[in-house]
Amino acid sequence: MTARLRQHQEKVVAYQRGRMGVSAVPGSGKTWTLSYLAADLIAAGDLDDDQEILIVTLVNSAVDNFYQRVSQFVQARGLLPNLGYRVRTLHGLAHD
């Protein structure tokens, strides 16, 4: 899957390992970029069986948006959706 990325988005998508936080203004493409990155990391096959991508956000509507976008990107790569990632609100993660 090819995408047209802006310079700052390219830096995020080039990410490989460890923790990462991304802050930016509304409408800057955070959700799209992080969803694309999550799908890339899942498709790379570098996750161990007990590992997953965790996306944490603040509000439930963002959870739904992230979940749908990651699912679409994963399916576009020929993989099964719902595997290799979780999306939670900060409060939901604490509850888990």
PDB file of N, CA and C in Angstrom:
ATOM      1  N   MET A   1       0.840  -1.169   0.000  1.00  0.00           N
ATOM      2  CA  MET A   1       0.000   0.000   0.000  1.00  0.00           C
ATOM      3  C   MET A   1       0.888   1.235   0.000  1.00  0.00           C
ATOM      4  N   THR A   2       0.684   2.092  -0.927  1.00  0.00           N
ATOM      5  CA  THR A   2       1.476   3.309  -0.979  1.00  0.00           C
ATOM      6  C   THR A   2       0.625   4.472  -0.493  1.00  0.00           C
ATOM      7  N   ALA A   3       1.282   5.418   0.124  1.00  0.00           N
ATOM      8  CA  ALA A   3       0.583   6.579   0.644  1.00  0.00           C
ATOM      9  C   ALA A   3       1.420   7.815   0.390  1.00  0.00           C
ATOM     10  N   ARG A   4       0.762   8.911   0.277  1.00  0.00           N
ATOM     11  CA  ARG A   4       1.442  10.195   0.119  1.00  0.00           C
ATOM     12  C   ARG A   4       1.530  10.831   1.497  1.00  0.00           C
ATOM     13  N   LEU A   5       2.724  10.899   2.040  1.00  0.00           N
ATOM     14  CA  LEU A   5       2.921  11.384   3.394  1.00  0.00           C
ATOM     15  C   LEU A   5       3.625  12.728   3.416  1.00  0.00           C
ATOM     16  N   ARG A   6       3.249  13.546   4.387  1.00  0.00           N
ATOM     17  CA  ARG A   6       3.976  14.785   4.629  1.00  0.00           C
ATOM     18  C   ARG A   6       5.247  14.456   5.395  1.00  0.00           C
ATOM     19  N   GLN A   7       6.176  15.401   5.478  1.00  0.00           N
ATOM     20  CA  GLN A   7       7.488  15.173   6.090  1.00  0.00           C
ATOM     21  C   GLN A   7       7.377  14.651   7.520  1.00  0.00           C
ATOM     22  N   HIS A   8       6.541  15.259   8.351  1.00  0.00           N
ATOM     23  CA  HIS A   8       6.430  14.816   9.738  1.00  0.00           C
ATOM     24  C   HIS A   8       5.745  13.446   9.830  1.00  0.00           C
ATOM     25  N   GLN A   9       4.826  13.173   8.909  1.00  0.00           N
ATOM     26  CA  GLN A   9       4.187  11.864   8.889  1.00  0.00           C
ATOM     27  C   GLN A   9       5.200  10.790   8.516  1.00  0.00           C
ATOM     28  N   GLU A  10       6.108  11.098   7.601  1.00  0.00           N
ATOM     29  CA  GLU A  10       7.143  10.133   7.212  1.00  0.00           C
ATOM     30  C   GLU A  10       7.998   9.738   8.406  1.00  0.00           C
ATOM     31  N   LYS A  11       8.303  10.687   9.274  1.00  0.00           N
ATOM     32  CA  LYS A  11       9.101  10.389  10.469  1.00  0.00           C
ATOM     33  C   LYS A  11       8.359   9.427  11.391  1.00  0.00           C
ATOM     34  N   VAL A  12       7.067   9.614  11.535  1.00  0.00           N
ATOM     35  CA  VAL A  12       6.270   8.724  12.386  1.00  0.00           C
ATOM     36  C   VAL A  12       6.193   7.331  11.767  1.00  0.00           C
ATOM     37  N   VAL A  13       5.943   7.247  10.469  1.00  0.00           N
ATOM     38  CA  VAL A  13       5.793   5.955   9.793  1.00  0.00           C
ATOM     39  C   VAL A  13       7.118   5.191   9.739  1.00  0.00           C
ATOM     40  N   ALA A  14       8.245   5.894   9.865  1.00  0.00           N
ATOM     41  CA  ALA A  14       9.561   5.245   9.858  1.00  0.00           C
ATOM     42  C   ALA A  14       9.895   4.597  11.197  1.00  0.00           C
ATOM     43  N   TYR A  15       9.073   4.807  12.197  1.00  0.00           N
ATOM     44  CA  TYR A  15       9.268   4.263  13.539  1.00  0.00           C
ATOM     45  C   TYR A  15       9.421   2.741  13.505  1.00  0.00           C
ATOM     46  N   GLN A  16      10.274   2.196  14.375  1.00  0.00           N
ATOM     47  CA  GLN A  16      10.514   0.754  14.411  1.00  0.00           C
ATOM     48  C   GLN A  16      10.184   0.103  15.750  1.00  0.00           C
ATOM     49  N   ARG A  17      10.678   0.644  16.865  1.00  0.00           N
ATOM     50  CA  ARG A  17      10.524  -0.029  18.162  1.00  0.00           C
ATOM     51  C   ARG A  17      10.435   0.956  19.305  1.00  0.00           C
ATOM     52  N   GLY A  18       9.898   0.453  20.448  1.00  0.00           N
ATOM     53  CA  GLY A  18       9.877   1.227  21.677  1.00  0.00           C
ATOM     54  C   GLY A  18       8.621   2.076  21.805  1.00  0.00           C
ATOM     55  N   ARG A  19       8.624   2.912  22.793  1.00  0.00           N
ATOM     56  CA  ARG A  19       7.469   3.779  23.043  1.00  0.00           C
ATOM     57  C   ARG A  19       7.528   5.004  22.141  1.00  0.00           C
ATOM     58  N   MET A  20       6.341   5.478  21.826  1.00  0.00           N
ATOM     59  CA  MET A  20       6.269   6.681  20.999  1.00  0.00           C
ATOM     60  C   MET A  20       5.026   7.454  21.396  1.00  0.00           C
ATOM     61  N   GLY A  21       5.150   8.743  21.506  1.00  0.00           N
ATOM     62  CA  GLY A  21       4.014   9.627  21.717  1.00  0.00           C
ATOM     63  C   GLY A  21       3.959  10.611  20.566  1.00  0.00           C
ATOM     64  N   VAL A  22       2.765  10.908  20.107  1.00  0.00           N
ATOM     65  CA  VAL A  22       2.607  11.861  19.017  1.00  0.00           C
ATOM     66  C   VAL A  22       1.572  12.887  19.450  1.00  0.00           C
ATOM     67  N   SER A  23       1.976  14.137  19.473  1.00  0.00           N
ATOM     68  CA  SER A  23       1.015  15.204  19.756  1.00  0.00           C
ATOM     69  C   SER A  23       1.033  16.169  18.578  1.00  0.00           C
ATOM     70  N   ALA A  24      -0.139  16.632  18.210  1.00  0.00           N
ATOM     71  CA  ALA A  24      -0.251  17.575  17.102  1.00  0.00           C
ATOM     72  C   ALA A  24      -1.635  18.203  17.158  1.00  0.00           C
ATOM     73  N   VAL A  25      -1.823  19.223  16.395  1.00  0.00           N
ATOM     74  CA  VAL A  25      -3.101  19.932  16.386  1.00  0.00           C
ATOM     75  C   VAL A  25      -4.184  19.076  15.725  1.00  0.00           C
ATOM     76  N   PRO A  26      -5.454  19.363  16.047  1.00  0.00           N
ATOM     77  CA  PRO A  26      -6.549  18.640  15.390  1.00  0.00           C
ATOM     78  C   PRO A  26      -6.474  18.809  13.874  1.00  0.00           C
ATOM     79  N   GLY A  27      -6.744  17.717  13.168  1.00  0.00           N
ATOM     80  CA  GLY A  27      -6.759  17.757  11.715  1.00  0.00           C
ATOM     81  C   GLY A  27      -5.404  17.604  11.056  1.00  0.00           C
ATOM     82  N   SER A  28      -4.381  17.282  11.845  1.00  0.00           N
ATOM     83  CA  SER A  28      -3.022  17.171  11.295  1.00  0.00           C
ATOM     84  C   SER A  28      -2.731  15.798  10.697  1.00  0.00           C
ATOM     85  N   GLY A  29      -3.631  14.852  10.896  1.00  0.00           N
ATOM     86  CA  GLY A  29      -3.430  13.524  10.331  1.00  0.00           C
ATOM     87  C   GLY A  29      -2.880  12.506  11.311  1.00  0.00           C
ATOM     88  N   LYS A  30      -2.972  12.766  12.615  1.00  0.00           N
ATOM     89  CA  LYS A  30      -2.459  11.832  13.632  1.00  0.00           C
ATOM     90  C   LYS A  30      -3.109  10.458  13.529  1.00  0.00           C
ATOM     91  N   THR A  31      -4.419  10.435  13.489  1.00  0.00           N
ATOM     92  CA  THR A  31      -5.132   9.157  13.481  1.00  0.00           C
ATOM     93  C   THR A  31      -4.778   8.352  12.241  1.00  0.00           C
ATOM     94  N   TRP A  32      -4.813   8.986  11.086  1.00  0.00           N
ATOM     95  CA  TRP A  32      -4.487   8.291   9.844  1.00  0.00           C
ATOM     96  C   TRP A  32      -3.057   7.764   9.896  1.00  0.00           C
ATOM     97  N   THR A  33      -2.109   8.620  10.307  1.00  0.00           N
ATOM     98  CA  THR A  33      -0.692   8.255  10.313  1.00  0.00           C
ATOM     99  C   THR A  33      -0.413   7.124  11.288  1.00  0.00           C
ATOM    100  N   LEU A  34      -0.951   7.213  12.502  1.00  0.00           N
ATOM    101  CA  LEU A  34      -0.705   6.159  13.483  1.00  0.00           C
ATOM    102  C   LEU A  34      -1.406   4.853  13.111  1.00  0.00           C
ATOM    103  N   SER A  35      -2.564   4.950  12.486  1.00  0.00           N
ATOM    104  CA  SER A  35      -3.254   3.743  12.021  1.00  0.00           C
ATOM    105  C   SER A  35      -2.455   3.060  10.918  1.00  0.00           C
ATOM    106  N   TYR A  36      -1.927   3.853  10.011  1.00  0.00           N
ATOM    107  CA  TYR A  36      -1.092   3.344   8.926  1.00  0.00           C
ATOM    108  C   TYR A  36       0.157   2.670   9.499  1.00  0.00           C
ATOM    109  N   LEU A  37       0.791   3.329  10.476  1.00  0.00           N
ATOM    110  CA  LEU A  37       1.979   2.767  11.124  1.00  0.00           C
ATOM    111  C   LEU A  37       1.647   1.447  11.819  1.00  0.00           C
ATOM    112  N   ALA A  38       0.548   1.401  12.546  1.00  0.00           N
ATOM    113  CA  ALA A  38       0.161   0.170  13.238  1.00  0.00           C
ATOM    114  C   ALA A  38      -0.002  -0.973  12.244  1.00  0.00           C
ATOM    115  N   ALA A  39      -0.669  -0.717  11.134  1.00  0.00           N
ATOM    116  CA  ALA A  39      -0.855  -1.752  10.111  1.00  0.00           C
ATOM    117  C   ALA A  39       0.482  -2.189   9.522  1.00  0.00           C
ATOM    118  N   ASP A  40       1.396  -1.232   9.294  1.00  0.00           N
ATOM    119  CA  ASP A  40       2.737  -1.574   8.794  1.00  0.00           C
ATOM    120  C   ASP A  40       3.478  -2.485   9.769  1.00  0.00           C
ATOM    121  N   LEU A  41       3.430  -2.139  11.049  1.00  0.00           N
ATOM    122  CA  LEU A  41       4.127  -2.944  12.062  1.00  0.00           C
ATOM    123  C   LEU A  41       3.539  -4.353  12.167  1.00  0.00           C
ATOM    124  N   ILE A  42       2.229  -4.450  12.065  1.00  0.00           N
ATOM    125  CA  ILE A  42       1.569  -5.759  12.103  1.00  0.00           C
ATOM    126  C   ILE A  42       1.950  -6.571  10.859  1.00  0.00           C
ATOM    127  N   ALA A  43       1.897  -5.932   9.707  1.00  0.00           N
ATOM    128  CA  ALA A  43       2.204  -6.619   8.447  1.00  0.00           C
ATOM    129  C   ALA A  43       3.655  -7.062   8.370  1.00  0.00           C
ATOM    130  N   ALA A  44       4.551  -6.352   9.046  1.00  0.00           N
ATOM    131  CA  ALA A  44       5.974  -6.714   9.020  1.00  0.00           C
ATOM    132  C   ALA A  44       6.221  -8.073   9.660  1.00  0.00           C
ATOM    133  N   GLY A  45       5.316  -8.519  10.526  1.00  0.00           N
ATOM    134  CA  GLY A  45       5.447  -9.837  11.139  1.00  0.00           C
ATOM    135  C   GLY A  45       6.516  -9.937  12.209  1.00  0.00           C
ATOM    136  N   ASP A  46       6.947  -8.800  12.752  1.00  0.00           N
ATOM    137  CA  ASP A  46       8.000  -8.809  13.765  1.00  0.00           C
ATOM    138  C   ASP A  46       7.482  -8.949  15.189  1.00  0.00           C
ATOM    139  N   LEU A  47       6.166  -8.985  15.363  1.00  0.00           N
ATOM    140  CA  LEU A  47       5.608  -9.119  16.702  1.00  0.00           C
ATOM    141  C   LEU A  47       5.646 -10.583  17.140  1.00  0.00           C
ATOM    142  N   ASP A  48       6.042 -10.802  18.383  1.00  0.00           N
ATOM    143  CA  ASP A  48       5.969 -12.149  18.945  1.00  0.00           C
ATOM    144  C   ASP A  48       4.505 -12.495  19.200  1.00  0.00           C
ATOM    145  N   ASP A  49       4.222 -13.775  19.434  1.00  0.00           N
ATOM    146  CA  ASP A  49       2.841 -14.208  19.655  1.00  0.00           C
ATOM    147  C   ASP A  49       2.179 -13.502  20.839  1.00  0.00           C
ATOM    148  N   ASP A  50       2.967 -13.118  21.826  1.00  0.00           N
ATOM    149  CA  ASP A  50       2.408 -12.467  23.012  1.00  0.00           C
ATOM    150  C   ASP A  50       2.492 -10.941  22.940  1.00  0.00           C
ATOM    151  N   GLN A  51       2.781 -10.400  21.777  1.00  0.00           N
ATOM    152  CA  GLN A  51       2.884  -8.950  21.613  1.00  0.00           C
ATOM    153  C   GLN A  51       1.764  -8.418  20.736  1.00  0.00           C
ATOM    154  N   GLU A  52       1.462  -7.136  20.926  1.00  0.00           N
ATOM    155  CA  GLU A  52       0.475  -6.462  20.107  1.00  0.00           C
ATOM    156  C   GLU A  52       0.782  -4.969  20.093  1.00  0.00           C
ATOM    157  N   ILE A  53       0.215  -4.290  19.153  1.00  0.00           N
ATOM    158  CA  ILE A  53       0.303  -2.840  19.086  1.00  0.00           C
ATOM    159  C   ILE A  53      -0.797  -2.296  19.988  1.00  0.00           C
ATOM    160  N   LEU A  54      -0.449  -1.367  20.868  1.00  0.00           N
ATOM    161  CA  LEU A  54      -1.430  -0.746  21.752  1.00  0.00           C
ATOM    162  C   LEU A  54      -1.536   0.730  21.394  1.00  0.00           C
ATOM    163  N   ILE A  55      -2.735   1.148  21.039  1.00  0.00           N
ATOM    164  CA  ILE A  55      -3.010   2.553  20.752  1.00  0.00           C
ATOM    165  C   ILE A  55      -3.892   3.067  21.880  1.00  0.00           C
ATOM    166  N   VAL A  56      -3.428   4.108  22.555  1.00  0.00           N
ATOM    167  CA  VAL A  56      -4.169   4.690  23.676  1.00  0.00           C
ATOM    168  C   VAL A  56      -4.565   6.107  23.308  1.00  0.00           C
ATOM    169  N   THR A  57      -5.837   6.414  23.489  1.00  0.00           N
ATOM    170  CA  THR A  57      -6.348   7.743  23.178  1.00  0.00           C
ATOM    171  C   THR A  57      -7.268   8.193  24.305  1.00  0.00           C
ATOM    172  N   LEU A  58      -7.845   9.364  24.178  1.00  0.00           N
ATOM    173  CA  LEU A  58      -8.591   9.936  25.292  1.00  0.00           C
ATOM    174  C   LEU A  58     -10.092   9.655  25.249  1.00  0.00           C
ATOM    175  N   VAL A  59     -10.698   9.683  24.088  1.00  0.00           N
ATOM    176  CA  VAL A  59     -12.160   9.588  24.020  1.00  0.00           C
ATOM    177  C   VAL A  59     -12.617   8.373  23.223  1.00  0.00           C
ATOM    178  N   ASN A  60     -13.812   7.897  23.531  1.00  0.00           N
ATOM    179  CA  ASN A  60     -14.354   6.708  22.878  1.00  0.00           C
ATOM    180  C   ASN A  60     -14.499   6.871  21.375  1.00  0.00           C
ATOM    181  N   SER A  61     -14.872   8.056  20.913  1.00  0.00           N
ATOM    182  CA  SER A  61     -15.031   8.251  19.474  1.00  0.00           C
ATOM    183  C   SER A  61     -13.698   8.062  18.752  1.00  0.00           C
ATOM    184  N   ALA A  62     -12.599   8.445  19.393  1.00  0.00           N
ATOM    185  CA  ALA A  62     -11.279   8.238  18.787  1.00  0.00           C
ATOM    186  C   ALA A  62     -10.926   6.760  18.760  1.00  0.00           C
ATOM    187  N   VAL A  63     -11.353   6.011  19.782  1.00  0.00           N
ATOM    188  CA  VAL A  63     -11.131   4.560  19.791  1.00  0.00           C
ATOM    189  C   VAL A  63     -11.800   3.943  18.575  1.00  0.00           C
ATOM    190  N   ASP A  64     -13.051   4.293  18.348  1.00  0.00           N
ATOM    191  CA  ASP A  64     -13.786   3.748  17.213  1.00  0.00           C
ATOM    192  C   ASP A  64     -13.122   4.119  15.889  1.00  0.00           C
ATOM    193  N   ASN A  65     -12.681   5.363  15.775  1.00  0.00           N
ATOM    194  CA  ASN A  65     -12.036   5.835  14.550  1.00  0.00           C
ATOM    195  C   ASN A  65     -10.722   5.090  14.310  1.00  0.00           C
ATOM    196  N   PHE A  66      -9.879   4.985  15.338  1.00  0.00           N
ATOM    197  CA  PHE A  66      -8.623   4.251  15.203  1.00  0.00           C
ATOM    198  C   PHE A  66      -8.884   2.794  14.827  1.00  0.00           C
ATOM    199  N   TYR A  67      -9.814   2.169  15.520  1.00  0.00           N
ATOM    200  CA  TYR A  67     -10.106   0.756  15.280  1.00  0.00           C
ATOM    201  C   TYR A  67     -10.503   0.513  13.826  1.00  0.00           C
ATOM    202  N   GLN A  68     -11.398   1.357  13.303  1.00  0.00           N
ATOM    203  CA  GLN A  68     -11.849   1.194  11.925  1.00  0.00           C
ATOM    204  C   GLN A  68     -10.712   1.409  10.927  1.00  0.00           C
ATOM    205  N   ARG A  69      -9.899   2.430  11.164  1.00  0.00           N
ATOM    206  CA  ARG A  69      -8.811   2.723  10.225  1.00  0.00           C
ATOM    207  C   ARG A  69      -7.739   1.634  10.232  1.00  0.00           C
ATOM    208  N   VAL A  70      -7.354   1.189  11.418  1.00  0.00           N
ATOM    209  CA  VAL A  70      -6.342   0.119  11.480  1.00  0.00           C
ATOM    210  C   VAL A  70      -6.898  -1.129  10.797  1.00  0.00           C
ATOM    211  N   SER A  71      -8.151  -1.456  11.076  1.00  0.00           N
ATOM    212  CA  SER A  71      -8.775  -2.626  10.445  1.00  0.00           C
ATOM    213  C   SER A  71      -8.734  -2.520   8.925  1.00  0.00           C
ATOM    214  N   GLN A  72      -9.054  -1.350   8.395  1.00  0.00           N
ATOM    215  CA  GLN A  72      -9.042  -1.154   6.940  1.00  0.00           C
ATOM    216  C   GLN A  72      -7.633  -1.313   6.376  1.00  0.00           C
ATOM    217  N   PHE A  73      -6.643  -0.714   7.034  1.00  0.00           N
ATOM    218  CA  PHE A  73      -5.266  -0.808   6.550  1.00  0.00           C
ATOM    219  C   PHE A  73      -4.745  -2.244   6.636  1.00  0.00           C
ATOM    220  N   VAL A  74      -5.105  -2.952   7.696  1.00  0.00           N
ATOM    221  CA  VAL A  74      -4.668  -4.339   7.858  1.00  0.00           C
ATOM    222  C   VAL A  74      -5.302  -5.209   6.763  1.00  0.00           C
ATOM    223  N   GLN A  75      -6.591  -5.036   6.535  1.00  0.00           N
ATOM    224  CA  GLN A  75      -7.278  -5.809   5.493  1.00  0.00           C
ATOM    225  C   GLN A  75      -6.728  -5.492   4.102  1.00  0.00           C
ATOM    226  N   ALA A  76      -6.365  -4.244   3.866  1.00  0.00           N
ATOM    227  CA  ALA A  76      -5.799  -3.855   2.570  1.00  0.00           C
ATOM    228  C   ALA A  76      -4.466  -4.549   2.321  1.00  0.00           C
ATOM    229  N   ARG A  77      -3.817  -4.992   3.386  1.00  0.00           N
ATOM    230  CA  ARG A  77      -2.546  -5.721   3.268  1.00  0.00           C
ATOM    231  C   ARG A  77      -2.778  -7.240   3.212  1.00  0.00           C
ATOM    232  N   GLY A  78      -4.048  -7.634   3.138  1.00  0.00           N
ATOM    233  CA  GLY A  78      -4.374  -9.046   3.013  1.00  0.00           C
ATOM    234  C   GLY A  78      -4.346  -9.818   4.321  1.00  0.00           C
ATOM    235  N   LEU A  79      -4.412  -9.102   5.448  1.00  0.00           N
ATOM    236  CA  LEU A  79      -4.373  -9.745   6.755  1.00  0.00           C
ATOM    237  C   LEU A  79      -5.750  -9.705   7.409  1.00  0.00           C
ATOM    238  N   LEU A  80      -5.920 -10.537   8.430  1.00  0.00           N
ATOM    239  CA  LEU A  80      -7.182 -10.555   9.161  1.00  0.00           C
ATOM    240  C   LEU A  80      -7.271  -9.355  10.092  1.00  0.00           C
ATOM    241  N   PRO A  81      -8.413  -8.683  10.109  1.00  0.00           N
ATOM    242  CA  PRO A  81      -8.567  -7.576  11.050  1.00  0.00           C
ATOM    243  C   PRO A  81      -8.700  -8.116  12.472  1.00  0.00           C
ATOM    244  N   ASN A  82      -8.569  -7.260  13.452  1.00  0.00           N
ATOM    245  CA  ASN A  82      -8.759  -7.588  14.871  1.00  0.00           C
ATOM    246  C   ASN A  82      -7.623  -8.385  15.488  1.00  0.00           C
ATOM    247  N   LEU A  83      -6.531  -8.608  14.767  1.00  0.00           N
ATOM    248  CA  LEU A  83      -5.405  -9.348  15.331  1.00  0.00           C
ATOM    249  C   LEU A  83      -4.162  -8.468  15.359  1.00  0.00           C
ATOM    250  N   GLY A  84      -3.457  -8.491  16.488  1.00  0.00           N
ATOM    251  CA  GLY A  84      -2.184  -7.798  16.581  1.00  0.00           C
ATOM    252  C   GLY A  84      -2.254  -6.381  17.110  1.00  0.00           C
ATOM    253  N   TYR A  85      -3.441  -5.925  17.489  1.00  0.00           N
ATOM    254  CA  TYR A  85      -3.552  -4.576  18.021  1.00  0.00           C
ATOM    255  C   TYR A  85      -4.770  -4.426  18.935  1.00  0.00           C
ATOM    256  N   ARG A  86      -4.659  -3.453  19.821  1.00  0.00           N
ATOM    257  CA  ARG A  86      -5.773  -3.049  20.678  1.00  0.00           C
ATOM    258  C   ARG A  86      -5.828  -1.534  20.672  1.00  0.00           C
ATOM    259  N   VAL A  87      -7.023  -1.003  20.775  1.00  0.00           N
ATOM    260  CA  VAL A  87      -7.215   0.434  20.883  1.00  0.00           C
ATOM    261  C   VAL A  87      -8.055   0.664  22.135  1.00  0.00           C
ATOM    262  N   ARG A  88      -7.559   1.498  23.033  1.00  0.00           N
ATOM    263  CA  ARG A  88      -8.241   1.765  24.298  1.00  0.00           C
ATOM    264  C   ARG A  88      -8.193   3.250  24.620  1.00  0.00           C
ATOM    265  N   THR A  89      -9.181   3.682  25.391  1.00  0.00           N
ATOM    266  CA  THR A  89      -9.052   5.008  26.006  1.00  0.00           C
ATOM    267  C   THR A  89      -8.098   4.847  27.174  1.00  0.00           C
ATOM    268  N   LEU A  90      -7.583   5.949  27.662  1.00  0.00           N
ATOM    269  CA  LEU A  90      -6.712   5.918  28.828  1.00  0.00           C
ATOM    270  C   LEU A  90      -7.447   5.296  30.016  1.00  0.00           C
ATOM    271  N   HIS A  91      -8.707   5.653  30.188  1.00  0.00           N
ATOM    272  CA  HIS A  91      -9.494   5.099  31.289  1.00  0.00           C
ATOM    273  C   HIS A  91      -9.785   3.623  31.082  1.00  0.00           C
ATOM    274  N   GLY A  92     -10.065   3.233  29.843  1.00  0.00           N
ATOM    275  CA  GLY A  92     -10.304   1.821  29.542  1.00  0.00           C
ATOM    276  C   GLY A  92      -9.067   0.975  29.781  1.00  0.00           C
ATOM    277  N   LEU A  93      -7.910   1.514  29.445  1.00  0.00           N
ATOM    278  CA  LEU A  93      -6.657   0.792  29.682  1.00  0.00           C
ATOM    279  C   LEU A  93      -6.448   0.592  31.176  1.00  0.00           C
ATOM    280  N   ALA A  94      -6.703   1.641  31.973  1.00  0.00           N
ATOM    281  CA  ALA A  94      -6.571   1.517  33.421  1.00  0.00           C
ATOM    282  C   ALA A  94      -7.549   0.484  33.964  1.00  0.00           C
ATOM    283  N   HIS A  95      -8.740   0.440  33.397  1.00  0.00           N
ATOM    284  CA  HIS A  95      -9.743  -0.538  33.833  1.00  0.00           C
ATOM    285  C   HIS A  95      -9.332  -1.957  33.476  1.00  0.00           C
ATOM    286  N   ASP A  96      -8.753  -2.133  32.290  1.00  0.00           N
ATOM    287  CA  ASP A  96      -8.293  -3.460  31.860  1.00  0.00           C
ATOM    288  C   ASP A  96      -7.282  -4.011  32.837  1.00  0.00           C
TER     289      ASP A  96
END
